[in-house]
Amino acid sequence: ILNVEQSPQSLHVQEGDSTNFTCSFPSSNFYALHWYRWETAKSPEALFVMTLNGDEKKKGRISATLNTKEGYSYLYIKGSQPEDSATYLCASQEDSSYKLIFGSGTRLLVRP
Amino acid sequence: DTGVSQDPRHKITKRGQNVTFRCDPISEHNRLYWYRQTLGQGPEFLTYFQNEAQLEKSRLLSDRFSAERPKGSFSTLEIQRTEQGDSAMYLCASSLAYYEQYFGPGTRLTVT
């Protein structure tokens, strides 16, 4: 994998459904994996930064896992709410580099 | 809670004009980043400052683009002789730690 890839591109779910997204990233020279939530007309909000293989992080109903050996991360949302509607971005950071390499994002719409 | 601020939030300009954007980072952050996001894509890295020193520039930053961070506080991004392809969201981020970047709300540029 040369780029950061996210799937699906978009997702429509019903309120109360649980959902998950995938982020694939280059596993060589890996330093950190970032997840952001970006609501329209607002600043991207940092959700998680993960660095260790097997890392699992949780923030309320949202959690994320990391596999650095195979180069993927999952983001889970339990019991989706309309306010979870946003674009979810993941970004990879290589060792000795400050820049983030972003995927194209997953656009989530939660219907009431 | 003072986050990263950007000004203006929106800019419409005619092709060939020069534009300048400003970013005010979180006050104690010594690192500042500029990214650009075009429709359907994730943010792409443009440049990075540590204090007033510009340490890295992407090949995306053509000769028409210049960024400064005088005195290591706010930063400006200038685009000269704008082209329609410059239309994008320009995002600024700042950080203190090596990997945690906090984003502003962006400046949306439309070149007509």
CSV table of C-alpha atoms in Angstrom, one decimal:
chain,number,residue,atom,x,y,z
A,1,ILE,CA,0.0,0.0,0.0
A,2,LEU,CA,1.5,3.3,-1.1
A,3,ASN,CA,-1.3,5.7,0.0
A,4,VAL,CA,-3.7,6.0,2.8
A,5,GLU,CA,-7.0,4.5,1.8
A,6,GLN,CA,-10.4,4.6,3.5
A,7,SER,CA,-13.5,2.6,3.0
A,8,PRO,CA,-16.4,3.0,2.5
A,9,GLN,CA,-16.4,6.4,0.8
A,10,SER,CA,-19.8,7.1,2.3
A,11,LEU,CA,-22.2,5.4,4.6
A,12,HIS,CA,-25.9,6.0,5.4
A,13,VAL,CA,-27.2,4.4,8.6
A,14,GLN,CA,-30.2,4.6,10.8
A,15,GLU,CA,-30.1,6.1,14.3
A,16,GLY,CA,-29.1,3.3,16.7
A,17,ASP,CA,-27.2,1.3,14.2
A,18,SER,CA,-23.6,0.4,14.9
A,19,THR,CA,-21.0,1.0,12.2
A,20,ASN,CA,-17.4,0.7,11.3
A,21,PHE,CA,-14.9,2.1,8.8
A,22,THR,CA,-11.5,1.0,7.6
A,23,CYS,CA,-8.3,2.8,7.1
A,24,SER,CA,-5.3,1.2,5.3
A,25,PHE,CA,-1.9,2.7,5.4
A,26,PRO,CA,1.7,1.9,4.5
A,27,SER,CA,3.2,-0.2,7.3
A,28,SER,CA,6.8,0.6,6.6
A,29,ASN,CA,8.3,3.5,8.5
A,30,PHE,CA,5.1,3.8,10.5
A,31,TYR,CA,5.1,6.2,13.5
A,32,ALA,CA,1.4,7.1,14.3
A,33,LEU,CA,-2.1,6.8,13.0
A,34,HIS,CA,-4.6,9.6,13.5
A,35,TRP,CA,-8.4,9.7,13.4
A,36,TYR,CA,-10.3,13.0,12.9
A,37,ARG,CA,-13.9,13.9,12.8
A,38,TRP,CA,-14.8,16.8,10.5
A,39,GLU,CA,-18.3,18.3,10.6
A,40,THR,CA,-19.3,20.8,8.0
A,41,ALA,CA,-18.2,24.4,8.7
A,42,LYS,CA,-16.1,23.3,11.7
A,43,SER,CA,-12.5,22.4,12.4
A,44,PRO,CA,-11.4,18.8,12.1
A,45,GLU,CA,-11.5,17.4,15.6
A,46,ALA,CA,-8.9,14.9,16.7
A,47,LEU,CA,-10.4,11.7,18.0
A,48,PHE,CA,-7.4,9.4,18.5
A,49,VAL,CA,-3.7,9.1,18.0
A,50,MET,CA,-2.4,5.5,18.0
A,51,THR,CA,1.2,4.4,17.8
A,52,LEU,CA,1.5,0.8,19.1
A,53,ASN,CA,0.5,-2.4,17.3
A,54,GLY,CA,-2.7,-3.7,19.0
A,55,ASP,CA,-3.6,-0.3,20.4
A,56,GLU,CA,-7.3,0.1,21.2
A,57,LYS,CA,-8.7,3.5,22.2
A,58,LYS,CA,-12.2,4.5,23.2
A,59,LYS,CA,-14.0,7.8,23.5
A,60,GLY,CA,-17.7,7.5,24.5
A,61,ARG,CA,-19.4,5.4,21.8
A,62,ILE,CA,-16.4,5.6,19.4
A,63,SER,CA,-13.5,3.2,19.5
A,64,ALA,CA,-10.5,2.4,17.3
A,65,THR,CA,-8.1,-0.4,16.8
A,66,LEU,CA,-4.6,-0.5,15.2
A,67,ASN,CA,-2.7,-3.2,13.4
A,68,THR,CA,0.7,-1.8,12.3
A,69,LYS,CA,2.0,-5.1,10.9
A,70,GLU,CA,-0.6,-5.4,8.3
A,71,GLY,CA,-1.3,-1.6,8.0
A,72,TYR,CA,-4.9,-1.1,8.9
A,73,SER,CA,-7.1,0.6,11.6
A,74,TYR,CA,-10.8,0.3,12.3
A,75,LEU,CA,-13.0,2.9,13.7
A,76,TYR,CA,-16.3,1.7,15.4
A,77,ILE,CA,-19.3,3.8,16.3
A,78,LYS,CA,-21.8,2.0,18.6
A,79,GLY,CA,-25.4,3.1,18.5
A,80,SER,CA,-25.0,5.9,15.9
A,81,GLN,CA,-26.7,9.2,16.6
A,82,PRO,CA,-27.6,12.0,14.1
A,83,GLU,CA,-24.9,14.2,15.7
A,84,ASP,CA,-22.3,11.6,14.6
A,85,SER,CA,-22.9,12.6,11.0
A,86,ALA,CA,-19.6,13.9,9.7
A,87,THR,CA,-16.6,13.0,7.6
A,88,TYR,CA,-14.2,10.7,9.4
A,89,LEU,CA,-10.6,11.1,8.3
A,90,CYS,CA,-7.6,8.9,9.1
A,91,ALA,CA,-4.0,10.1,8.6
A,92,SER,CA,-0.7,8.2,8.7
A,93,GLN,CA,2.5,9.7,10.0
A,94,GLU,CA,5.9,8.2,9.1
A,95,ASP,CA,8.8,8.0,11.4
A,96,SER,CA,10.9,11.2,11.5
A,97,SER,CA,8.2,13.2,9.7
A,98,TYR,CA,5.8,15.8,11.0
A,99,LYS,CA,3.4,15.8,8.1
A,100,LEU,CA,0.2,13.8,8.1
A,101,ILE,CA,-0.8,11.8,5.0
A,102,PHE,CA,-4.6,11.7,4.9
A,103,GLY,CA,-7.1,9.3,3.3
A,104,SER,CA,-10.1,10.7,1.4
A,105,GLY,CA,-12.4,10.1,4.4
A,106,THR,CA,-15.6,8.3,5.0
A,107,ARG,CA,-18.8,10.5,5.0
A,108,LEU,CA,-21.3,9.2,7.5
A,109,LEU,CA,-24.9,10.2,7.5
A,110,VAL,CA,-27.0,9.0,10.4
A,111,ARG,CA,-30.8,9.3,9.8
A,112,PRO,CA,-33.1,9.9,12.8
B,1,ASP,CA,-10.5,27.6,25.1
B,2,THR,CA,-8.7,29.3,22.2
B,3,GLY,CA,-8.2,27.0,19.3
B,4,VAL,CA,-6.5,27.6,16.0
B,5,SER,CA,-8.2,30.4,14.1
B,6,GLN,CA,-8.0,31.3,10.4
B,7,ASP,CA,-9.0,34.4,8.5
B,8,PRO,CA,-10.8,34.8,6.3
B,9,ARG,CA,-13.2,31.8,6.3
B,10,HIS,CA,-14.2,32.4,2.7
B,11,LYS,CA,-12.4,34.2,-0.2
B,12,ILE,CA,-13.7,34.6,-3.7
B,13,THR,CA,-11.2,36.1,-6.1
B,14,LYS,CA,-10.7,36.5,-9.8
B,15,ARG,CA,-8.1,34.5,-11.7
B,16,GLY,CA,-4.8,36.3,-11.7
B,17,GLN,CA,-5.3,38.1,-8.4
B,18,ASN,CA,-3.1,37.6,-5.3
B,19,VAL,CA,-4.6,36.4,-2.0
B,20,THR,CA,-3.3,36.1,1.5
B,21,PHE,CA,-4.6,33.9,4.3
B,22,ARG,CA,-3.8,34.2,8.0
B,23,CYS,CA,-3.5,31.5,10.7
B,24,ASP,CA,-3.2,32.1,14.4
B,25,PRO,CA,-2.1,28.9,16.2
B,26,ILE,CA,-2.7,27.8,19.8
B,27,SER,CA,-0.5,30.2,21.7
B,28,GLU,CA,2.0,27.8,23.2
B,29,HIS,CA,2.4,25.7,20.0
B,30,ASN,CA,5.8,26.0,18.3
B,31,ARG,CA,4.9,24.0,15.2
B,32,LEU,CA,2.5,25.1,12.5
B,33,TYR,CA,1.4,23.3,9.4
B,34,TRP,CA,-0.6,24.2,6.2
B,35,TYR,CA,-2.7,21.7,4.3
B,36,ARG,CA,-4.9,22.0,1.3
B,37,GLN,CA,-8.1,20.0,0.6
B,38,THR,CA,-9.8,19.7,-2.7
B,39,LEU,CA,-13.2,18.3,-3.4
B,40,GLY,CA,-13.4,14.5,-2.7
B,41,GLN,CA,-9.9,14.3,-1.3
B,42,GLY,CA,-8.3,14.3,2.1
B,43,PRO,CA,-6.1,17.2,3.2
B,44,GLU,CA,-2.7,17.3,1.5
B,45,PHE,CA,0.4,18.7,3.3
B,46,LEU,CA,1.8,21.9,2.0
B,47,THR,CA,4.4,23.2,4.4
B,48,TYR,CA,5.6,23.1,8.0
B,49,PHE,CA,7.2,25.6,10.4
B,50,GLN,CA,9.0,25.1,13.7
B,51,ASN,CA,9.0,28.5,15.3
B,52,GLU,CA,9.8,30.9,12.5
B,53,ALA,CA,11.8,28.4,10.4
B,54,GLN,CA,10.1,26.8,7.4
B,55,LEU,CA,11.5,23.2,7.6
B,56,GLU,CA,9.6,21.3,4.9
B,57,LYS,CA,7.8,22.2,1.7
B,58,SER,CA,5.7,20.0,-0.4
B,59,ARG,CA,6.2,19.8,-4.2
B,60,LEU,CA,2.6,21.0,-4.3
B,61,LEU,CA,3.8,24.4,-3.1
B,62,SER,CA,4.6,26.0,-6.5
B,63,ASP,CA,6.6,29.2,-6.9
B,64,ARG,CA,3.3,31.1,-6.7
B,65,PHE,CA,2.8,30.1,-3.1
B,66,SER,CA,4.8,31.5,-0.2
B,67,ALA,CA,4.3,31.0,3.5
B,68,GLU,CA,5.8,32.9,6.4
B,69,ARG,CA,5.8,32.8,10.1
B,70,PRO,CA,7.4,35.9,11.4
B,71,LYS,CA,8.4,35.8,15.1
B,72,GLY,CA,7.2,32.2,15.3
B,73,SER,CA,3.6,33.3,16.1
B,74,PHE,CA,0.9,33.7,13.4
B,75,SER,CA,1.5,32.5,9.8
B,76,THR,CA,0.4,33.8,6.4
B,77,LEU,CA,0.0,31.9,3.2
B,78,GLU,CA,0.1,33.9,0.0
B,79,ILE,CA,-0.9,32.8,-3.5
B,80,GLN,CA,0.2,35.0,-6.3
B,81,ARG,CA,-1.5,35.0,-9.7
B,82,THR,CA,-4.3,32.7,-8.6
B,83,GLU,CA,-5.5,30.0,-11.0
B,84,GLN,CA,-8.8,28.1,-11.0
B,85,GLY,CA,-6.9,25.0,-9.8
B,86,ASP,CA,-6.1,26.8,-6.6
B,87,SER,CA,-9.7,26.6,-5.5
B,88,ALA,CA,-9.7,24.5,-2.4
B,89,MET,CA,-10.0,24.6,1.4
B,90,TYR,CA,-6.7,25.7,3.0
B,91,LEU,CA,-6.3,24.3,6.5
B,92,CYS,CA,-3.8,25.4,9.2
B,93,ALA,CA,-2.8,23.2,12.2
B,94,SER,CA,-0.5,23.6,15.1
B,95,SER,CA,1.1,21.3,17.6
B,96,LEU,CA,3.4,21.2,20.6
B,97,ALA,CA,4.0,17.5,20.8
B,98,TYR,CA,5.6,15.6,18.0
B,99,TYR,CA,2.4,14.1,16.7
B,100,GLU,CA,-0.8,15.8,17.9
B,101,GLN,CA,-2.0,18.4,15.4
B,102,TYR,CA,-4.9,20.7,16.1
B,103,PHE,CA,-6.7,22.2,13.1
B,104,GLY,CA,-8.4,25.5,12.4
B,105,PRO,CA,-11.7,25.7,10.5
B,106,GLY,CA,-10.0,26.5,7.2
B,107,THR,CA,-10.2,29.2,4.5
B,108,ARG,CA,-12.3,28.2,1.5
B,109,LEU,CA,-10.9,29.8,-1.7
B,110,THR,CA,-12.9,30.1,-4.9
B,111,VAL,CA,-11.1,31.4,-8.0
B,112,THR,CA,-13.5,32.5,-10.7
